[in-house]
Coordinates of C-alpha atoms in Angstrom, one line a residue:
X1 CA 0.0 0.0 0.0
X2 CA 1.4 3.4 -0.9
X3 CA 2.7 5.5 2.0
X4 CA 2.2 9.2 2.7
X5 CA 5.7 9.8 1.3
X6 CA 4.9 7.9 -1.9
X7 CA 1.9 10.2 -2.5
X8 CA 3.9 13.3 -1.8
X9 CA 6.4 12.1 -4.5
X10 CA 3.5 11.5 -7.0
X11 CA 2.1 15.0 -6.4
X12 CA 5.2 16.6 -8.1
X13 CA 3.1 16.1 -11.3
X14 CA 2.7 19.3 -13.3
X15 CA -0.2 18.3 -15.6
X16 CA -3.5 16.5 -15.2
X17 CA -2.4 13.8 -17.7
X18 CA 0.2 12.6 -15.2
X19 CA -2.3 12.0 -12.4
X20 CA -3.8 8.7 -13.8
X21 CA -7.1 10.2 -14.9
X22 CA -9.1 8.6 -17.8
X23 CA -9.3 10.1 -21.3
X24 CA -12.9 11.1 -20.7
X25 CA -12.0 13.1 -17.6
X26 CA -9.0 14.7 -19.2
X27 CA -11.2 15.8 -22.1
X28 CA -13.7 17.4 -19.7
X29 CA -10.9 19.1 -17.8
X30 CA -9.5 20.5 -21.0
X31 CA -13.0 21.7 -22.0
X32 CA -13.2 23.6 -18.7
X33 CA -9.9 25.4 -19.7
X34 CA -7.6 23.8 -17.2
X35 CA -4.2 22.2 -17.9
X36 CA -2.2 22.4 -14.7
X37 CA -3.5 21.0 -11.4
X38 CA -3.5 23.1 -8.2
X39 CA -1.4 21.7 -5.3
X40 CA -4.5 20.2 -3.6
X41 CA -5.5 18.5 -6.8
X42 CA -2.0 17.2 -7.5
X43 CA -1.8 15.7 -4.0
X44 CA -5.4 14.5 -3.5
X45 CA -6.2 12.9 -6.8
X46 CA -3.6 10.0 -6.6
X47 CA -4.7 9.3 -3.0
X48 CA -8.4 9.0 -3.9
X49 CA -7.6 6.9 -6.9
X50 CA -5.7 4.5 -4.7
X51 CA -8.9 4.1 -2.6
X52 CA -7.3 5.5 0.5
X53 CA -9.1 7.6 3.1
X54 CA -8.0 11.3 2.9
X55 CA -7.9 14.1 5.3
X56 CA -7.5 17.4 3.4
X57 CA -6.5 20.7 4.9
X58 CA -7.3 23.4 2.4
X59 CA -8.9 26.8 2.3
X60 CA -11.7 27.6 -0.1
X61 CA -10.5 28.6 -3.5
X62 CA -7.7 26.1 -3.7
X63 CA -9.4 23.8 -6.3
X64 CA -10.3 21.1 -3.7
X65 CA -13.7 20.4 -5.4
X66 CA -12.1 19.2 -8.5
X67 CA -9.5 17.5 -6.3
X68 CA -12.2 15.0 -5.1
X69 CA -14.7 15.2 -7.9
X70 CA -12.4 14.0 -10.6
X71 CA -11.1 10.8 -8.9
X72 CA -14.6 10.1 -7.5
X73 CA -16.0 10.1 -11.1
X74 CA -13.2 7.8 -12.2
X75 CA -13.7 5.3 -9.4
X76 CA -17.4 5.1 -10.0
X77 CA -17.1 4.8 -13.8
X78 CA -14.5 2.1 -13.5
X79 CA -17.3 -0.2 -12.3
X80 CA -19.7 0.9 -15.0
X81 CA -23.2 2.3 -14.6
X82 CA -24.8 2.6 -18.0
X83 CA -28.4 1.4 -17.1
X84 CA -31.0 4.0 -16.4
X85 CA -32.9 1.6 -14.0
X86 CA -33.0 3.0 -10.4
X87 CA -31.9 -0.5 -9.2
X88 CA -28.7 0.0 -11.3
X89 CA -28.3 3.6 -10.1
X90 CA -28.2 3.4 -6.3
X91 CA -26.5 6.2 -4.5
X92 CA -22.8 5.2 -4.6
X93 CA -21.2 8.4 -3.6
X94 CA -22.5 10.9 -1.0
X95 CA -21.1 14.4 -0.7
X96 CA -22.2 16.5 2.3
X97 CA -21.8 20.3 2.3
X98 CA -22.9 22.9 4.9
X99 CA -24.8 25.2 2.5
X100 CA -27.1 24.9 -0.4
X101 CA -25.0 27.3 -2.5
X102 CA -21.9 25.0 -2.0
X103 CA -24.0 21.9 -2.7
X104 CA -25.3 23.3 -6.0
X105 CA -21.8 24.3 -7.0
X106 CA -20.3 20.8 -6.2
X107 CA -23.1 19.2 -8.2
X108 CA -22.3 21.5 -11.2
X109 CA -18.6 20.4 -11.0
X110 CA -19.7 16.7 -10.9
X111 CA -21.9 17.3 -14.0
X112 CA -19.2 19.3 -15.9
X113 CA -16.4 16.9 -15.3
X114 CA -18.6 13.8 -15.7
X115 CA -20.2 14.9 -19.0
X116 CA -18.5 12.2 -21.0
X117 CA -19.3 9.4 -18.4
X118 CA -22.5 7.4 -17.9
X119 CA -23.0 8.6 -14.3
X120 CA -26.0 10.4 -12.8
X121 CA -25.8 13.1 -10.1
X122 CA -28.3 15.3 -8.3
X123 CA -28.4 17.7 -5.4
X124 CA -30.8 18.0 -2.5
X125 CA -31.2 20.8 0.0
X126 CA -33.8 22.7 2.0
X127 CA -35.7 25.8 0.9
X128 CA -37.2 24.2 -2.2
X129 CA -39.9 21.7 -3.0
X130 CA -39.3 18.2 -1.5
X131 CA -41.3 16.2 -4.1
X132 CA -39.2 16.9 -7.3
X133 CA -36.1 15.8 -5.3
X134 CA -37.9 12.6 -4.3
X135 CA -38.8 11.9 -7.9
X136 CA -35.2 12.4 -9.0
X137 CA -34.0 10.0 -6.4
X138 CA -36.5 7.4 -7.5
X139 CA -35.1 7.6 -11.0
X140 CA -31.7 6.5 -9.7
X141 CA -28.6 8.6 -8.8
X142 CA -24.9 7.6 -8.6
X143 CA -23.6 10.8 -7.0
X144 CA -25.7 12.6 -4.4
X145 CA -24.7 16.1 -3.1
X146 CA -26.7 17.1 -0.1
X147 CA -27.0 19.3 3.0
X148 CA -27.4 17.3 6.2
X149 CA -30.9 18.4 7.2
X150 CA -32.6 17.8 3.9
X151 CA -30.8 14.4 3.5
X152 CA -32.2 13.3 6.9
X153 CA -35.6 14.5 5.8
X154 CA -35.5 12.1 2.8
X155 CA -34.2 9.3 4.9
X156 CA -37.1 9.8 7.3
X157 CA -39.6 9.8 4.4
X158 CA -38.0 6.7 3.0
X159 CA -37.2 8.4 -0.4
X160 CA -33.5 7.7 0.0
X161 CA -31.5 4.5 0.4
X162 CA -27.9 4.9 1.6
X163 CA -27.0 1.2 1.9
X164 CA -24.9 1.2 -1.3
X165 CA -22.7 4.2 -0.6
X166 CA -19.1 3.4 -1.5
X167 CA -17.5 6.8 -1.0
X168 CA -18.4 9.5 1.6
X169 CA -17.1 13.1 1.3
X170 CA -17.5 15.7 4.0
X171 CA -16.7 19.1 2.5
X172 CA -15.9 22.2 4.7
X173 CA -16.3 20.2 7.9
X174 CA -15.3 23.2 10.1
X175 CA -18.3 25.2 8.6
X176 CA -20.6 22.3 9.5
X177 CA -19.3 22.4 13.0
X178 CA -19.9 26.2 13.2
X179 CA -23.5 25.7 11.9
X180 CA -24.4 23.0 14.3
X181 CA -24.5 20.1 11.9
X182 CA -22.2 17.6 13.6
X183 CA -25.0 15.7 15.4
X184 CA -26.7 15.3 12.0
X185 CA -23.4 14.1 10.5
X186 CA -23.1 11.4 13.2
X187 CA -26.6 10.2 12.5
X188 CA -25.8 10.0 8.8
X189 CA -22.6 8.1 9.4
X190 CA -24.7 5.5 11.3
X191 CA -26.8 4.9 8.2
X192 CA -23.9 4.1 5.8
X193 CA -22.1 0.8 5.1
X194 CA -19.1 0.2 7.3
X195 CA -16.9 -0.6 4.3
X196 CA -16.4 2.6 2.3
X197 CA -13.9 5.2 1.4
X198 CA -13.9 8.4 3.4
X199 CA -12.7 11.9 2.4
X200 CA -12.9 14.9 4.7
X201 CA -11.9 18.5 3.8
X202 CA -11.6 21.4 6.2
X203 CA -9.9 24.7 6.3
X204 CA -9.3 24.4 10.0
X205 CA -9.2 21.4 12.4
X206 CA -10.7 22.2 15.8
X207 CA -10.7 19.4 18.3
X208 CA -14.3 18.3 17.6
X209 CA -13.5 17.9 13.9
X210 CA -10.4 15.8 14.8
X211 CA -12.5 13.6 17.1
X212 CA -15.2 13.2 14.3
X213 CA -12.5 12.2 11.8
X214 CA -10.9 9.7 14.1
X215 CA -14.3 8.0 14.7
X216 CA -14.8 6.8 11.1
X217 CA -11.7 7.3 9.0
X218 CA -9.2 4.5 8.5
X219 CA -5.5 5.4 8.4
X220 CA -6.1 8.5 6.3
X221 CA -3.5 10.2 4.2
X222 CA -3.1 13.8 5.2
X223 CA -2.9 16.5 2.5
X224 CA -2.2 20.0 3.5
X225 CA -1.8 22.9 1.2
X226 CA -2.2 26.0 3.4
X227 CA -1.3 26.7 7.0
X228 CA -4.2 27.1 9.3
X229 CA -5.9 30.5 9.2
X230 CA -3.5 31.8 6.5
X231 CA -5.1 34.1 4.0
X232 CA -4.3 33.5 0.4
X233 CA -1.0 35.0 -0.5
X234 CA -2.3 36.8 -3.5
X235 CA -4.9 38.8 -1.6
X236 CA -3.8 42.4 -0.9
X237 CA -5.3 43.6 2.4
X238 CA -6.0 47.2 3.3
X239 CA -8.1 48.9 6.0
X240 CA -9.6 52.4 5.6
X241 CA -10.3 54.3 8.9
X242 CA -13.7 56.0 8.7
X243 CA -16.4 57.2 11.0
X244 CA -19.2 54.6 11.4
X245 CA -21.8 56.9 9.9
X246 CA -19.8 57.4 6.7
X247 CA -19.1 53.8 5.8
X248 CA -21.8 53.6 3.1
X249 CA -20.6 56.9 1.6
X250 CA -17.0 55.6 1.5
X251 CA -18.0 52.3 0.0
X252 CA -19.9 54.0 -2.8
X253 CA -16.9 56.3 -3.4
X254 CA -14.5 53.4 -3.7
X255 CA -16.7 51.5 -6.1
X256 CA -17.3 54.5 -8.4
X257 CA -13.8 56.2 -8.2
X258 CA -12.0 52.9 -8.8
X259 CA -14.5 51.6 -11.3
X260 CA -14.9 48.3 -9.5
X261 CA -17.1 46.0 -11.5
X262 CA -17.6 43.1 -9.1
X263 CA -17.5 43.5 -5.3
X264 CA -18.6 41.1 -2.6
X265 CA -19.5 43.1 0.5
X266 CA -20.0 41.5 4.0
X267 CA -22.4 42.9 6.6
X268 CA -23.2 41.5 10.0
X269 CA -26.9 41.2 9.7
X270 CA -29.6 40.3 7.1
X271 CA -31.4 43.7 7.7
X272 CA -28.1 45.5 7.3
X273 CA -27.4 43.7 4.0
X274 CA -30.9 44.7 2.6
X275 CA -30.5 48.3 3.7
X276 CA -27.0 48.7 2.3
X277 CA -28.0 47.1 -1.1
X278 CA -31.0 49.5 -1.3
X279 CA -28.9 52.5 -0.5
X280 CA -26.3 51.7 -3.1
X281 CA -29.0 51.1 -5.7
X282 CA -30.3 54.6 -5.0
X283 CA -26.8 55.9 -5.7
X284 CA -26.8 54.3 -9.1
X285 CA -24.7 51.2 -8.2
X286 CA -26.3 48.0 -9.3
X287 CA -26.6 46.0 -6.0
X288 CA -28.6 43.2 -4.4
X289 CA -28.4 41.3 -1.1
X290 CA -28.2 37.5 -0.4
X291 CA -29.0 36.1 3.0
X292 CA -30.9 33.3 4.8
X293 CA -34.3 35.0 4.7
X294 CA -34.4 35.0 0.9
X295 CA -35.9 32.0 -0.9
X296 CA -33.5 29.7 -2.7
X297 CA -34.8 30.7 -6.1
X298 CA -34.2 34.3 -5.3
X299 CA -30.7 33.7 -4.0
X300 CA -29.9 31.6 -7.1
X301 CA -31.1 34.4 -9.4
X302 CA -29.2 37.1 -7.5
X303 CA -26.0 35.0 -7.5
X304 CA -26.4 34.4 -11.3
X305 CA -26.8 38.1 -12.0
X306 CA -23.6 38.8 -10.0
X307 CA -21.6 36.2 -11.7
X308 CA -22.7 37.5 -15.1
X309 CA -21.7 41.1 -14.1
X310 CA -25.3 42.4 -14.1
X311 CA -24.7 43.4 -10.5
X312 CA -21.7 45.5 -9.4
X313 CA -22.2 44.8 -5.7
X314 CA -23.4 41.7 -3.9
X315 CA -24.0 42.3 -0.2
X316 CA -24.0 39.1 1.9
X317 CA -24.0 37.8 5.4
X318 CA -21.4 35.2 6.5
X319 CA -23.8 32.3 6.4
X320 CA -25.1 33.1 3.0
X321 CA -21.7 33.6 1.5
X322 CA -20.2 30.3 2.8
X323 CA -19.4 28.1 -0.2
X324 CA -19.9 30.9 -2.8
X325 CA -17.5 30.1 -5.6
X326 CA -17.1 33.2 -7.8
X327 CA -14.3 32.8 -10.3
X328 CA -11.8 35.7 -10.5
X329 CA -13.7 37.8 -7.9
X330 CA -11.5 40.9 -7.7
X331 CA -12.8 42.7 -4.5
X332 CA -14.1 41.7 -1.1
X333 CA -15.2 44.5 1.3
X334 CA -15.7 44.1 5.0
X335 CA -18.4 46.7 5.6
X336 CA -18.8 45.2 9.1
X337 CA -15.9 43.4 10.6
X338 CA -16.7 39.9 11.9
X339 CA -16.8 39.3 15.6
X340 CA -14.9 36.0 15.1
X341 CA -11.5 36.6 13.7
X342 CA -11.3 33.3 11.8
X343 CA -14.3 34.5 9.8
X344 CA -12.2 37.3 8.4
X345 CA -9.9 34.7 6.8
X346 CA -12.9 32.9 5.3
X347 CA -14.3 36.1 3.9
X348 CA -11.2 37.4 2.2
X349 CA -10.6 33.8 0.8
X350 CA -13.5 34.6 -1.6
X351 CA -10.9 36.5 -3.7
X352 CA -7.4 35.6 -4.7
X353 CA -8.7 32.1 -5.7
X354 CA -7.0 29.6 -8.0
X355 CA -4.0 31.7 -8.7
X356 CA -5.9 35.0 -9.4
X357 CA -5.0 38.1 -7.5
X358 CA -7.5 40.0 -5.4
X359 CA -8.0 42.8 -2.9
X360 CA -9.7 42.7 0.6
X361 CA -10.8 46.1 1.9
X362 CA -12.0 46.6 5.5
X363 CA -13.9 49.8 6.6
X364 CA -12.8 50.3 10.2
X365 CA -14.5 52.7 12.5
X366 CA -13.3 53.5 16.0
X367 CA -15.7 50.8 17.4
X368 CA -14.1 48.2 15.1
X369 CA -10.5 48.7 16.2
X370 CA -10.5 45.9 18.9
X371 CA -11.9 43.5 16.2
X372 CA -9.2 44.5 13.7
X373 CA -6.6 44.0 16.5
X374 CA -7.9 40.5 17.1
X375 CA -7.7 39.7 13.3
X376 CA -4.1 41.0 13.1
X377 CA -3.1 38.8 16.1
X378 CA -4.6 35.8 14.5
X379 CA -2.8 36.3 11.2
X380 CA 0.4 37.4 12.9
X381 CA 0.7 40.5 10.7
X382 CA -0.7 44.0 10.5
X383 CA -3.1 45.1 7.8
X384 CA -2.1 48.3 6.1
X385 CA -4.2 51.3 7.3
X386 CA -4.8 53.9 4.6
X387 CA -7.0 57.0 5.1
X388 CA -9.0 57.9 2.0
X389 CA -8.9 61.7 1.4
X390 CA -12.2 63.4 2.2
X391 CA -13.1 60.6 4.6
X392 CA -10.7 61.4 7.5
X393 CA -12.3 60.0 10.7
X394 CA -13.1 62.1 13.7
X395 CA -9.8 61.7 15.7
X396 CA -11.5 62.6 19.0
X397 CA -13.7 59.5 18.5
X398 CA -10.6 57.4 17.8
X399 CA -8.9 58.6 21.0
X400 CA -12.0 57.5 23.0
X401 CA -12.3 54.2 21.2
X402 CA -12.1 51.2 23.7
X403 CA -8.8 49.2 23.7
X404 CA -8.9 45.4 23.4
X405 CA -9.5 43.6 26.6
X406 CA -6.0 42.4 26.9
X407 CA -4.7 46.0 26.9
X408 CA -7.2 47.5 29.3
X409 CA -5.6 48.3 32.8
X410 CA -7.3 46.8 35.8
X411 CA -9.8 49.1 37.4
X412 CA -12.4 48.9 40.2
X413 CA -14.9 50.3 37.8
X414 CA -17.0 47.8 35.8
X415 CA -15.8 47.4 32.2
X416 CA -18.3 48.8 29.7
X417 CA -20.2 46.3 27.6
X418 CA -19.4 46.1 23.9
X419 CA -21.2 44.1 21.2
X420 CA -18.0 42.2 20.3
X421 CA -17.9 40.6 23.7
X422 CA -21.6 39.7 23.9
X423 CA -22.2 36.1 24.8
X424 CA -24.1 33.8 22.5
X425 CA -27.7 33.5 23.5
X426 CA -27.7 36.9 25.3
X427 CA -28.8 40.2 23.8
X428 CA -26.0 42.8 24.1
X429 CA -27.0 46.1 25.8
X430 CA -27.5 49.0 23.4
X431 CA -24.5 51.3 23.2
X432 CA -24.8 55.1 23.1
X433 CA -23.4 57.3 20.4
X434 CA -21.4 60.5 21.3
X435 CA -24.6 62.5 20.8
X436 CA -26.4 60.5 23.5
X437 CA -28.7 58.6 21.2
X438 CA -29.0 54.8 21.5
X439 CA -27.4 52.6 18.9
X440 CA -28.9 49.1 18.3
X441 CA -26.7 46.2 19.2
X442 CA -25.2 44.1 16.5
X443 CA -26.7 40.7 16.3
X444 CA -24.1 38.2 15.3
X445 CA -25.1 34.9 16.7
X446 CA -25.4 32.4 13.9
X447 CA -28.1 30.0 15.1
X448 CA -29.0 26.8 13.5
X449 CA -32.4 28.0 12.4
X450 CA -30.6 30.6 10.2
X451 CA -28.4 28.0 8.5
X452 CA -29.7 26.8 5.1
X453 CA -30.1 23.1 4.7

């Protein structure tokens, strides 16, 4: 059996043709315009073809989807599956993803790369009609891409049989942990045959993910192409100090003055995403929002318009943006900084993908400074701060801005409450602006009910 070192030696390959893929797959890859595999593809494909379990550490945008889709198609096709009878098309490969957007994109990859093979694939997720999915499953499917909740719905309704699964893939496992899906994953694992091949991909490996992996994987080969929490090297990062009330004005100025044609903007709340998109529209910038409160068809239409450059700005919340794969996205803007520093890394990873360069811009008010400090500590580097002429912040506000907790001297006075230190499940107290008016607290708890299935 090949060792870890053997696979590392194999991964020196510079072209897809050297990875052991079939002529049909090489043809499909060429039709997609690719000739040179990314590091995760060069390392993962030989491991999967050797039918070994694989533990992949890779950020989004590294090409990991093709890294597991291509060998998966080859393994299934090698056994043949030309009949259209459901009995001859049981679910043989199960791919679990945390969000519907990612599920749809993985299915598209399976369809694009498998176009010259007699394999059938489909995708199931929540937010759309159950019955068409059940009908598709009855017709027979080789490859099933699913979100955990809707998958279990089909199991409960007996519209899905998982007893023939040969290969299981868990994609973005750390996102599934964040969204509360690990109990569902464990229930799904119990429904699968014991003898199968397992692949798990994750950008980070918290302890619970390591425990999950050790509970079902057998002597996995580890493939790692990026250090934990390391932003893509090709992403240029900059922060613009600005007063909180002028963020929207500054964003519009940056889009117009720099002639940005495609910008993904992150806000903290769904309401904030809607409001910002509407304000930008009124200023003549084609914009729309995507978040969990929008129906799946509406989200799909908005994303399609953005990819086809009909929208200049797509405003999104973290949960809605997870799994978005927008090729050659040039700009990501943090309108609101995330309260969890690791989420900053995931956000800016939407640009600078697959060898393309990109820019991540953060609009930083005085209230945001502790959050930016936490992000810089996580990355082990400072983000360049650059004031935009005409948008100089009120320096008196910056002098009064709270310092991070670790820098605050001990005092007998109780520390003021700030939204960034609110505890999950508790509503943070409203803060007061300098003029004495109340400012609504930022709601940032990502509850499972918000997570799309």
